[in-house]
Short mmCIF file of C-alpha atoms in Angstrom, two decimals:
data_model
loop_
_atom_site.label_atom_id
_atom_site.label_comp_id
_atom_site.label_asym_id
_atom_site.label_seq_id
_atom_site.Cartn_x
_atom_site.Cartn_y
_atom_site.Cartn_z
CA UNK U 814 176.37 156.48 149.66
CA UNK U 815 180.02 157.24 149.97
CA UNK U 816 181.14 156.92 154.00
CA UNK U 817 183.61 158.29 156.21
CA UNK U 818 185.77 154.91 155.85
CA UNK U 819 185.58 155.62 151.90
CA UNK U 820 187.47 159.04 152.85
CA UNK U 821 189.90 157.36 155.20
CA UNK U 822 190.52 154.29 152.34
CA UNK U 823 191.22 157.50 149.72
CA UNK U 824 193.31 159.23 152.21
CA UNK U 825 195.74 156.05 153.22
CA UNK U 826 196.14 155.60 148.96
CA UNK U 827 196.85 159.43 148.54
CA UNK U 828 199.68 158.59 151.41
CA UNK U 829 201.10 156.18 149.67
CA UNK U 830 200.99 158.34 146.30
CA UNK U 831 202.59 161.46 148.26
CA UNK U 832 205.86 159.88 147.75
CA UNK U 833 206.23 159.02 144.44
CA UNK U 834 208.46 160.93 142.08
CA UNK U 835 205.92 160.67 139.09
CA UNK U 836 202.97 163.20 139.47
CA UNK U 837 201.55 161.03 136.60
CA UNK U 838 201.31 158.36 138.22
CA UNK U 839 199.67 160.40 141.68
CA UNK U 840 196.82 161.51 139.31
CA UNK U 841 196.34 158.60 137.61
CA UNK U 842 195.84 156.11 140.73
CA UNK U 843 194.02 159.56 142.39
CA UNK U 844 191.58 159.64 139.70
CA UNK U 845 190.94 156.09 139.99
CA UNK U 846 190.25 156.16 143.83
CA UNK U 847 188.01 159.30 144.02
CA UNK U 848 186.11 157.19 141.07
CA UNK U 849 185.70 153.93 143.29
CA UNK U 850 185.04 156.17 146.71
CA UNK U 851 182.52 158.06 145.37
CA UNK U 852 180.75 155.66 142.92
CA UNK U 853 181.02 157.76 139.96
CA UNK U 854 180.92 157.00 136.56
CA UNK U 855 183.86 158.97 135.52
CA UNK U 856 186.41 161.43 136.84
CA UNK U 857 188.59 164.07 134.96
CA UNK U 858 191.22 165.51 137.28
CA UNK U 859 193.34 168.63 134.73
CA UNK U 860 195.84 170.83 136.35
CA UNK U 861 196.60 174.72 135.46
CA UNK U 862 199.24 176.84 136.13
CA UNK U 863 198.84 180.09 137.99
CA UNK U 864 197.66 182.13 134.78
CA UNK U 865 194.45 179.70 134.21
CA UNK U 866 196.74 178.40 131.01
CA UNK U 867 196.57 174.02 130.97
CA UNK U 868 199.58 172.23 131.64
CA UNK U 869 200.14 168.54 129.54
CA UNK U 870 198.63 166.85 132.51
CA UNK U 871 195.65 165.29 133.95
CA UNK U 872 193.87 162.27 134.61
CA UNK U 873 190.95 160.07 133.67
CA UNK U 874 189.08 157.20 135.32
CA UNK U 875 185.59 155.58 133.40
CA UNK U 876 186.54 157.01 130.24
CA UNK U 877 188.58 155.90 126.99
CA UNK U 878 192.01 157.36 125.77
CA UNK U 879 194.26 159.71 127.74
CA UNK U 880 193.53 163.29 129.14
CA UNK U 881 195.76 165.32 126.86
CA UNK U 882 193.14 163.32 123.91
CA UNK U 883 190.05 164.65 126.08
CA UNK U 884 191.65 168.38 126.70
CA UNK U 885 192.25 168.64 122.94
CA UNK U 886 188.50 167.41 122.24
CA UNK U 887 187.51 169.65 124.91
CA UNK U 888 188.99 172.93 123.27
CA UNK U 889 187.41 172.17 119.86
CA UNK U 890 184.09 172.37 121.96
CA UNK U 891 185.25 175.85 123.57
CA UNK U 892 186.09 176.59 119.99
CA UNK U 893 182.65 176.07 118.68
CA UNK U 894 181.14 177.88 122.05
CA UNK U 895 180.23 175.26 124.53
CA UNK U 896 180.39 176.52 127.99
CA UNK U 897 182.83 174.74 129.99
CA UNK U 898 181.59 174.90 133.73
CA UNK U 899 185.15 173.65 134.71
CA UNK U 900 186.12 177.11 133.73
CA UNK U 901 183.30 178.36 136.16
CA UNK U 902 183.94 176.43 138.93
CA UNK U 903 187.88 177.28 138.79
CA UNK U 904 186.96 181.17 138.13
CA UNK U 905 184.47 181.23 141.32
CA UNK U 906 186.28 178.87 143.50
CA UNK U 907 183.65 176.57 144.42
CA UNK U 908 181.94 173.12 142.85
CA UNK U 909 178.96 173.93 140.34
CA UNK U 910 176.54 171.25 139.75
CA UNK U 911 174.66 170.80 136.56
CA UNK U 912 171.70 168.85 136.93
CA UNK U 913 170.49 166.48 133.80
CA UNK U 914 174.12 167.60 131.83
CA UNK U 915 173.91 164.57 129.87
CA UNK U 916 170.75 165.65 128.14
CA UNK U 917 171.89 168.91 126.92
CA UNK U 918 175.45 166.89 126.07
CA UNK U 919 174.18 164.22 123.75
CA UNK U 920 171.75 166.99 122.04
CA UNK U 921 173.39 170.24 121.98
CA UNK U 922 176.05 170.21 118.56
CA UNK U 923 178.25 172.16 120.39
CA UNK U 924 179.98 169.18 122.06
CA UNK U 925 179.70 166.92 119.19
CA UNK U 926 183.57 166.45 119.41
CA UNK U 927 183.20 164.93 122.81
CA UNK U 928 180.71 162.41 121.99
CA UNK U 929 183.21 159.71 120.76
CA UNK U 930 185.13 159.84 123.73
CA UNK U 931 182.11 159.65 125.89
CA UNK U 932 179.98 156.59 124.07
CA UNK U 933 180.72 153.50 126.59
CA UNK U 934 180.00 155.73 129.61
CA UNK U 935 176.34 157.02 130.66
CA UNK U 936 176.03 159.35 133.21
CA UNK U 937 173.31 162.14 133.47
CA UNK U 938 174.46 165.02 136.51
CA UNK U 939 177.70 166.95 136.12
CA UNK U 940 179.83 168.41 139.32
CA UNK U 941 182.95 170.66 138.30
CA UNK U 942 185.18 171.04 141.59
CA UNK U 943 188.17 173.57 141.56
CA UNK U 944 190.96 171.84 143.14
CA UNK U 945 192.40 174.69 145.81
CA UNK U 946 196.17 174.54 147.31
CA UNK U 947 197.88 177.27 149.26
CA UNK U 948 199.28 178.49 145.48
CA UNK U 949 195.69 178.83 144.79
CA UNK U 950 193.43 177.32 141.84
CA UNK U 951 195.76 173.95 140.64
CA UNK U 952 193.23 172.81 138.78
CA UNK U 953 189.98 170.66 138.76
CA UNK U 954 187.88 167.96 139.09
CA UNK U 955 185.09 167.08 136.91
CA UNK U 956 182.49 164.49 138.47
CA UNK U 957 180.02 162.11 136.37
CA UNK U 958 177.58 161.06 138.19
CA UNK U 959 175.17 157.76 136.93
CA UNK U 960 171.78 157.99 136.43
CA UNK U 961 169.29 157.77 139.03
CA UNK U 962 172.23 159.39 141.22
CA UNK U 963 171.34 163.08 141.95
CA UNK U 964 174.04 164.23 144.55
CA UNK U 965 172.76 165.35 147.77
CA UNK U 966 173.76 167.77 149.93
CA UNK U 967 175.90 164.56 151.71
CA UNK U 968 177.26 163.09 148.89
CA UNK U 969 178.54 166.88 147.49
CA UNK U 970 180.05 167.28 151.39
CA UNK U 971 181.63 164.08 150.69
CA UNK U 972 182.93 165.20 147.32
CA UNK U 973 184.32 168.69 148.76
CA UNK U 974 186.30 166.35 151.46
CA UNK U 975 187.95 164.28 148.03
CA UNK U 976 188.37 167.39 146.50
CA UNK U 977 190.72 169.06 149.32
CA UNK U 978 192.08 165.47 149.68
CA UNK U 979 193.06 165.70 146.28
CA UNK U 980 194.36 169.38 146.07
CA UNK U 981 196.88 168.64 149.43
CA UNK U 982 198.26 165.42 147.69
CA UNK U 983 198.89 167.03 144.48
CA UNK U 984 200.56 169.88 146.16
CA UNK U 985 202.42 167.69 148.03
CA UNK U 986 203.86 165.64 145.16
CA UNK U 987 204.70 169.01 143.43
CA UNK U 988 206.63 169.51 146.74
CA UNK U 989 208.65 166.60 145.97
CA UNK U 990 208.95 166.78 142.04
CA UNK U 991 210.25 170.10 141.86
CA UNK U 992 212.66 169.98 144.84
CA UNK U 993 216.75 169.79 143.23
CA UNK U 994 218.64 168.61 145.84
CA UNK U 995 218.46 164.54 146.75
CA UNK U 996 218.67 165.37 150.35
CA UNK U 997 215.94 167.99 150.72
CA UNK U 998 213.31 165.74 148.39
CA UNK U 999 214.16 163.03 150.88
CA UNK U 1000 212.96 165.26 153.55
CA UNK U 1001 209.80 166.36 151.93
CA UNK U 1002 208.88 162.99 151.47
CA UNK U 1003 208.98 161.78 154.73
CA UNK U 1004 206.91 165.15 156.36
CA UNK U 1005 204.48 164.58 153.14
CA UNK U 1006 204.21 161.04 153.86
CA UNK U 1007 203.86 161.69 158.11
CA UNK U 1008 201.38 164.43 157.40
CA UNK U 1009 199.09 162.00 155.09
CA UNK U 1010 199.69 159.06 157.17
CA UNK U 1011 198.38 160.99 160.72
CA UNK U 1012 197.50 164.28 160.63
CA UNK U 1013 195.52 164.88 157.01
CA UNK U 1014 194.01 161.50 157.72
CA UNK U 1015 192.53 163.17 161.66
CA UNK U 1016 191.90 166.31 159.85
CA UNK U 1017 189.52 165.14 157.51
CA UNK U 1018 187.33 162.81 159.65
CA UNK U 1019 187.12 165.78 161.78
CA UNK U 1020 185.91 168.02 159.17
CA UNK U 1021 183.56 164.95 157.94
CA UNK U 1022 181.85 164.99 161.83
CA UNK U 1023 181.88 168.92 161.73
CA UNK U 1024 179.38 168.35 158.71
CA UNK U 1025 177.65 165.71 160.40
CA UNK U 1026 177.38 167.72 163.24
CA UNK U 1027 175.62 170.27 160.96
CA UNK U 1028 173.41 168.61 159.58
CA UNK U 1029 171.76 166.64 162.40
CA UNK U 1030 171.33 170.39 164.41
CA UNK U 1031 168.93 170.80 161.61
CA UNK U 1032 166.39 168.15 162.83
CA UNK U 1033 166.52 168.72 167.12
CA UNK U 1034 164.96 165.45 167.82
CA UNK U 1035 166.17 162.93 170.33
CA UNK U 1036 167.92 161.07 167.40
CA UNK U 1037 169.73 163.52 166.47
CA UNK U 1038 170.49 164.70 169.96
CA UNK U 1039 172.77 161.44 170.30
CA UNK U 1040 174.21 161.94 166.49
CA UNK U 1041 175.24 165.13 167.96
CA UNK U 1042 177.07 163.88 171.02
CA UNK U 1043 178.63 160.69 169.13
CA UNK U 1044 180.23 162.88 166.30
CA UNK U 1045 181.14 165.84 168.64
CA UNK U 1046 183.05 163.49 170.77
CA UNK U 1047 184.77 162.12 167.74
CA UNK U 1048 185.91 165.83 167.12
CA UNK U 1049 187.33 165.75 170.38
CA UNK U 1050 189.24 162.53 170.26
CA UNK U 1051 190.79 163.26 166.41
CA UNK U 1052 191.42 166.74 168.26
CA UNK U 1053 193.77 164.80 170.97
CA UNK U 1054 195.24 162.71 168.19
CA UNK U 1055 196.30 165.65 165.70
CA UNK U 1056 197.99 167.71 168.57
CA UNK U 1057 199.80 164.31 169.83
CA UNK U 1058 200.82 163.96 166.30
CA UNK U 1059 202.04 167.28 166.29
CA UNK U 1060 203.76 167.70 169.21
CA UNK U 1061 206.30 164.72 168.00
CA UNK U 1062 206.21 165.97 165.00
CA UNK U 1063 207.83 169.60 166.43
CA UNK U 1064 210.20 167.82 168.14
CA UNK U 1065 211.40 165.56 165.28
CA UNK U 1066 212.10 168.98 164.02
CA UNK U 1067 213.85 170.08 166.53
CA UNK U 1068 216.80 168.36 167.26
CA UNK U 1069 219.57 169.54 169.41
CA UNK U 1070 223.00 170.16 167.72
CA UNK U 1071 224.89 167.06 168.52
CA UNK U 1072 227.83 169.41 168.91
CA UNK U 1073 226.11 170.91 172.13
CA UNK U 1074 225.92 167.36 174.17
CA UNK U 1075 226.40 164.31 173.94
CA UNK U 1076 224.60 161.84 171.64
CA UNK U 1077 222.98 159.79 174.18
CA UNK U 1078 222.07 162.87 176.04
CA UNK U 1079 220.85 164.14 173.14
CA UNK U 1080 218.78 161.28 172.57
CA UNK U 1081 218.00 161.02 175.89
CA UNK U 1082 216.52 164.45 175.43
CA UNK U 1083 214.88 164.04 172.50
CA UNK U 1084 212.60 160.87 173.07
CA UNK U 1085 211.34 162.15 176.64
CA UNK U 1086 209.86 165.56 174.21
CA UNK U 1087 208.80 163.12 171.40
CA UNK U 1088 206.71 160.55 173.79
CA UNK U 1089 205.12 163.25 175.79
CA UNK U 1090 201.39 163.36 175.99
CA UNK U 1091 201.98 159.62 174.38
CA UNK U 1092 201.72 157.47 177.82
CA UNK U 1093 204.34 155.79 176.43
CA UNK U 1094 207.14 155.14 179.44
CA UNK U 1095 210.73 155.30 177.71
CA UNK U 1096 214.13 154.38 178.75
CA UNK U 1097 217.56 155.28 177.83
CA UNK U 1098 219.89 152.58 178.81
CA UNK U 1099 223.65 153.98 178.02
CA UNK U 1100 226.13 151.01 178.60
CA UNK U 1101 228.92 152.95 176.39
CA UNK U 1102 229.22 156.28 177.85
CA UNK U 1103 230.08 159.10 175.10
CA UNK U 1104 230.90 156.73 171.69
CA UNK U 1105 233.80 158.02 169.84
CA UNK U 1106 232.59 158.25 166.14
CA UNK U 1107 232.88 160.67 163.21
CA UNK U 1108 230.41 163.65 162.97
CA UNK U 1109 229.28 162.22 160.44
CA UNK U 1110 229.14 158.87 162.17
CA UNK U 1111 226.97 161.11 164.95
CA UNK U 1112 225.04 162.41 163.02
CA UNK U 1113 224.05 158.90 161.17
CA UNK U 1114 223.48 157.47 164.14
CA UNK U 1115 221.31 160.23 165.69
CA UNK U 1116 219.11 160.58 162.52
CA UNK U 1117 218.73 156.27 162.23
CA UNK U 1118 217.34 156.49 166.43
CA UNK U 1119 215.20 159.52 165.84
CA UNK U 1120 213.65 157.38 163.01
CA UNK U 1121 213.53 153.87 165.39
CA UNK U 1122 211.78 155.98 167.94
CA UNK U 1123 209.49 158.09 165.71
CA UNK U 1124 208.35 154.55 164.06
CA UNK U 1125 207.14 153.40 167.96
CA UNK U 1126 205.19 155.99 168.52
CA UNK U 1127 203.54 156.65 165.27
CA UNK U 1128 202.76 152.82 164.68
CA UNK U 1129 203.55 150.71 167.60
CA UNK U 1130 200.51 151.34 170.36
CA UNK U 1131 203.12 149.89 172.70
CA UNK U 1132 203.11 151.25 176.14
CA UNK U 1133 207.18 150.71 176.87
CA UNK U 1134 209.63 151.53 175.22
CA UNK U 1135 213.97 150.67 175.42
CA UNK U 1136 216.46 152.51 173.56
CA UNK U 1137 219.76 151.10 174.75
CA UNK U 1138 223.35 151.84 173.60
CA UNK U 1139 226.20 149.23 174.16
CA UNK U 1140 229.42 147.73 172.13
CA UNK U 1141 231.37 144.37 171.56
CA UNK U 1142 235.06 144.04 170.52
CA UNK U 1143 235.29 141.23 168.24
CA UNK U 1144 238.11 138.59 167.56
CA UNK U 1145 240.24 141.37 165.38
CA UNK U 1146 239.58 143.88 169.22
CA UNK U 1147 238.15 145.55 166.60
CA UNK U 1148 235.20 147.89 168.33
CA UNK U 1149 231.25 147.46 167.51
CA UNK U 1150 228.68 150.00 168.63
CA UNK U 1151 225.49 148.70 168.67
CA UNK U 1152 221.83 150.72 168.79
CA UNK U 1153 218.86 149.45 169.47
CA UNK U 1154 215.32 150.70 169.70
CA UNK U 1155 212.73 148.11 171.35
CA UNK U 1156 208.82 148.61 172.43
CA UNK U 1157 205.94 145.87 173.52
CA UNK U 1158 203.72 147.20 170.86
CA UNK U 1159 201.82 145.28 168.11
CA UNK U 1160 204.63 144.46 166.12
CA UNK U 1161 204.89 144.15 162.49
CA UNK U 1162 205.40 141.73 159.54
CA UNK U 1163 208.01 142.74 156.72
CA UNK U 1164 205.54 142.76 154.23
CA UNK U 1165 203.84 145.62 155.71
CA UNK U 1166 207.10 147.67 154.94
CA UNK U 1167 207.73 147.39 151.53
CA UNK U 1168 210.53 148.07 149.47
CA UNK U 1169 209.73 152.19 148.66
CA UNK U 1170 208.87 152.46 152.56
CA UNK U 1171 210.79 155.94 153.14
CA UNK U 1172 211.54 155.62 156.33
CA UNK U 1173 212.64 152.09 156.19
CA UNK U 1174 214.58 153.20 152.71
CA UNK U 1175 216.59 156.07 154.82
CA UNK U 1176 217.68 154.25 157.64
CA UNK U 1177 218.98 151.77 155.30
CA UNK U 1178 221.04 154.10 153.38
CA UNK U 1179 222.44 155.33 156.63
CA UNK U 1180 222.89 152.15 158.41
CA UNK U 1181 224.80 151.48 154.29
CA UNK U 1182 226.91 154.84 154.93
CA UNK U 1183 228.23 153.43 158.46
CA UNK U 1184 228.89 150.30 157.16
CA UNK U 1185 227.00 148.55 159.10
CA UNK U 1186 224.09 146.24 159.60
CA UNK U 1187 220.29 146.75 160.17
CA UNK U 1188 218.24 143.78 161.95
CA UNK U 1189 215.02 144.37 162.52
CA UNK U 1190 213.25 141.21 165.03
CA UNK U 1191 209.45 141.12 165.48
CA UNK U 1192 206.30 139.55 164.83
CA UNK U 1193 202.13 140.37 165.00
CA UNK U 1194 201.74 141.51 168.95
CA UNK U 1195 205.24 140.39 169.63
CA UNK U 1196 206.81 143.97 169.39
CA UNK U 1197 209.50 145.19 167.66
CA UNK U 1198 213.65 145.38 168.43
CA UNK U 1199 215.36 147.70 165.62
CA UNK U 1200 219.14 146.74 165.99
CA UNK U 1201 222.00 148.80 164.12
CA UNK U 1202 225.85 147.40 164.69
CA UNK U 1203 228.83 148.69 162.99
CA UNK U 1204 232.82 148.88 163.33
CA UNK U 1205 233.69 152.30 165.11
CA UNK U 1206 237.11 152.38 163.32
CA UNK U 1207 237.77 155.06 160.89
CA UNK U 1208 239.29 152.17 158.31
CA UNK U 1209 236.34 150.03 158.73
CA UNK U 1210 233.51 152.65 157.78
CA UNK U 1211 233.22 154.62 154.29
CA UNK U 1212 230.77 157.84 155.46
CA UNK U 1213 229.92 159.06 151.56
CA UNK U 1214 228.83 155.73 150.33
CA UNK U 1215 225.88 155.86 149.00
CA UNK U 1216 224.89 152.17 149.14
CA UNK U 1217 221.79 150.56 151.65
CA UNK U 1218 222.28 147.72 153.14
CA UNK U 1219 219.42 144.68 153.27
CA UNK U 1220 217.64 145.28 156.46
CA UNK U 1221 217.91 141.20 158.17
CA UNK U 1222 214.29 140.59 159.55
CA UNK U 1223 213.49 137.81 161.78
CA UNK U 1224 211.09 136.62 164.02
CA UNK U 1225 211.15 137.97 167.73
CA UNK U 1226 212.14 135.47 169.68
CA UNK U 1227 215.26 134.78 167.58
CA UNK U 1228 217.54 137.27 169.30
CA UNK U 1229 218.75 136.00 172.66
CA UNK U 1230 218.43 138.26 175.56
CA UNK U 1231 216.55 140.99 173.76
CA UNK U 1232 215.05 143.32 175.57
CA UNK U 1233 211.42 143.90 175.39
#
């Protein structure tokens, strides 16, 4: 039976998937996970536009050839008059389940088309699932279950939880397909990514202990008592973690106008909202007073911190935190601000960031635009120090170049005097 770490393992791939510009490539690995999470023998995930008319696009796990093969073999059997309880499903907004489907599949001449495409696979109970996103109907799922596997009322719960899994993350990726400007699609891929990685991740365990919760008030014995108390507990914690999520989140959102204060103010400002509720203790160590920079130096700069910081207390579980401005003149008396953003958290290895890591890719296209240098110094429960240095000088920076610079990483003990 499919478990709540099945969910969480489909969730963290649908994360990773909410950033990519192909939306074939979403469904495809999509259908492919919801096929291994569920233990199914197939899946058939088809989109629709508003008017119930079907795009060019869908996806197939367990099954032969592409989608837009199976959709055109699939309208020669509407053609002949085979039901299609995909059709249903969509129409009443809610999964229909067709008990011993295989049966009336392999006999009934009506889906003879289908047969071919269906000959390597066995499967005997069918599940059509509309897939639901704020537009409405998107599209749907269709569900092969193998024999000897008659879905209970858990394993459709479970399959209800994929389905909504799978509705956000296409309507997420749509988010980021159809946006037209560079800098707004970067956006929407960092809040789809932050949303998958934290809060749609919280929101569906809850929902999976809701059921649970359910289900065991059906049978009041002492057993279930305690089932009861575990999973309603759970709700409570994920509860705590969702509004913690949020509440950084809203303030990552709400940044002051640089223009207003100062920047370390301003950042000054913004980590205290960010980290509250967190435990986390923070500092602010200004060494420079106000920096003279560009606004769109400022602005860089601002946007690269808010990033450093956000990074601690989404992944770090450190309980202190340093965010320290300073400079150095070099042998030129050319001046060198320098950022940096350090916890006592679990650290990380670079291989856990790679290349495609969106916040990792931003704050190297800013650190790029200030023509400067990104060092990042850590290693597995050794924390993390984020470092950004560049040249202050208006002759030494180039603010609309669009080139990221290699982030340096290094172990954590290789920076003299860092500050932990």
């Amino acid at each position: 039976m499919a478990t709540e770490e099945d969910l969480r393992a489909l969730a963290r791939v649908a994360a990773s998937l909410a950033e990519s510009d192909s939306f074939a490539q979403t469904l495809a690995a999509l259908a492919t996970e919801i096929r291994r999470s569920v233990g199914l023998a197939a899946v058939h995930l088809r989109l629709s536009d508003p008017a119930g008319r079907e795009k060019p696009l869908g996806a197939l796990a367990g099954l032969p050839g592409s989608a837009e093969e199976l959709s055109d073999r699939i309208a020669e059997c509407q053609a002949l008059g085979a039901e299609l309880v995909s059709l249903s499903a969509m129409a009443q907004r809610r999964p229909v389940v067709v008990a011993g489907r295989w049966n009336t599949f392999t006999r009934d001449p009506l889906w003879r088309p289908l047969r071919a495409v269906h000959a390597a696979t066995t499967w005997e109970t069918f599940v059509a699932a509309p897939l639901l996103s704020r537009d409405g109907v998107v599209g749907y799922l269709s569900a092969f279950y193998p024999p000897g596997r008659e879905p209970d009322p858990d394993d459709l719960s479970f399959l209800a939880a994929v389905v909504d899994q799978a509705a956000v993350t296409i309507d997420h990726a749509g988010m980021i397909v159809d946006g037209r400007e560079q800098a707004a699609v970067r956006e929407r891929r960092k809040l789809a990514r932050d949303l998958h990685d934290s809060i749609v991740q919280d929101m569906f365990s809850l929902s999976m202990h809701a059921r649970a919760i359910g289900l065991a008030s059906k049978a009041p014995d002492a057993e279930a008592a305690a089932k009861i108390r575990s999973d309603a507990a759970q709700v409570v914690d994920l509860s705590y973690s969702v509004m913690k999520t949020l509440r950084s989140m809203v303030a990552e959102l709400r940044a002051p106008e640089l223009d207003e204060r100062s920047l370390v103010a301003s950042t000054r400002e913004w980590v205290t909202e960010a980290s509250s509720g967190t435990g986390l203790d923070v500092k602010v160590v200004d060494e420079v007073g106000e920096p003279a920079l560009l606004p769109d130096q400022r602005e860089d700069v601002w946007y690269l911190v808010r990033e450093m910081f956000h990074n601690v207390v989404k992944h770090a579980r450190a309980r202190h935190a340093v965010v320290r401005f300073t400079q150095r003149r070099d042998e030129d008396a050319r001046t060198f601000l320098i950022v940096e953003v350090s916890d006592d958290g679990v650290g990380f290895e670079e291989r856990a960031h790679r290349p495609g890591h969106i916040g990792l890719n931003s704050m190297s296209e800013r650190a790029g635009r200030l023509g400067g240098t990104l060092t990042i110094l850590t290693g597995p429960g050794e924390g993390a120090l984020v470092r950004l240095e560049f040249c202050t000088e208006v002759s030494q920076v180039s603010p609309n170049s669009a080139d990221r610079v290699d982030i340096d990483w290094r172990p954590r003990d290789d920076f003299p005097g860092g500050t932990r």
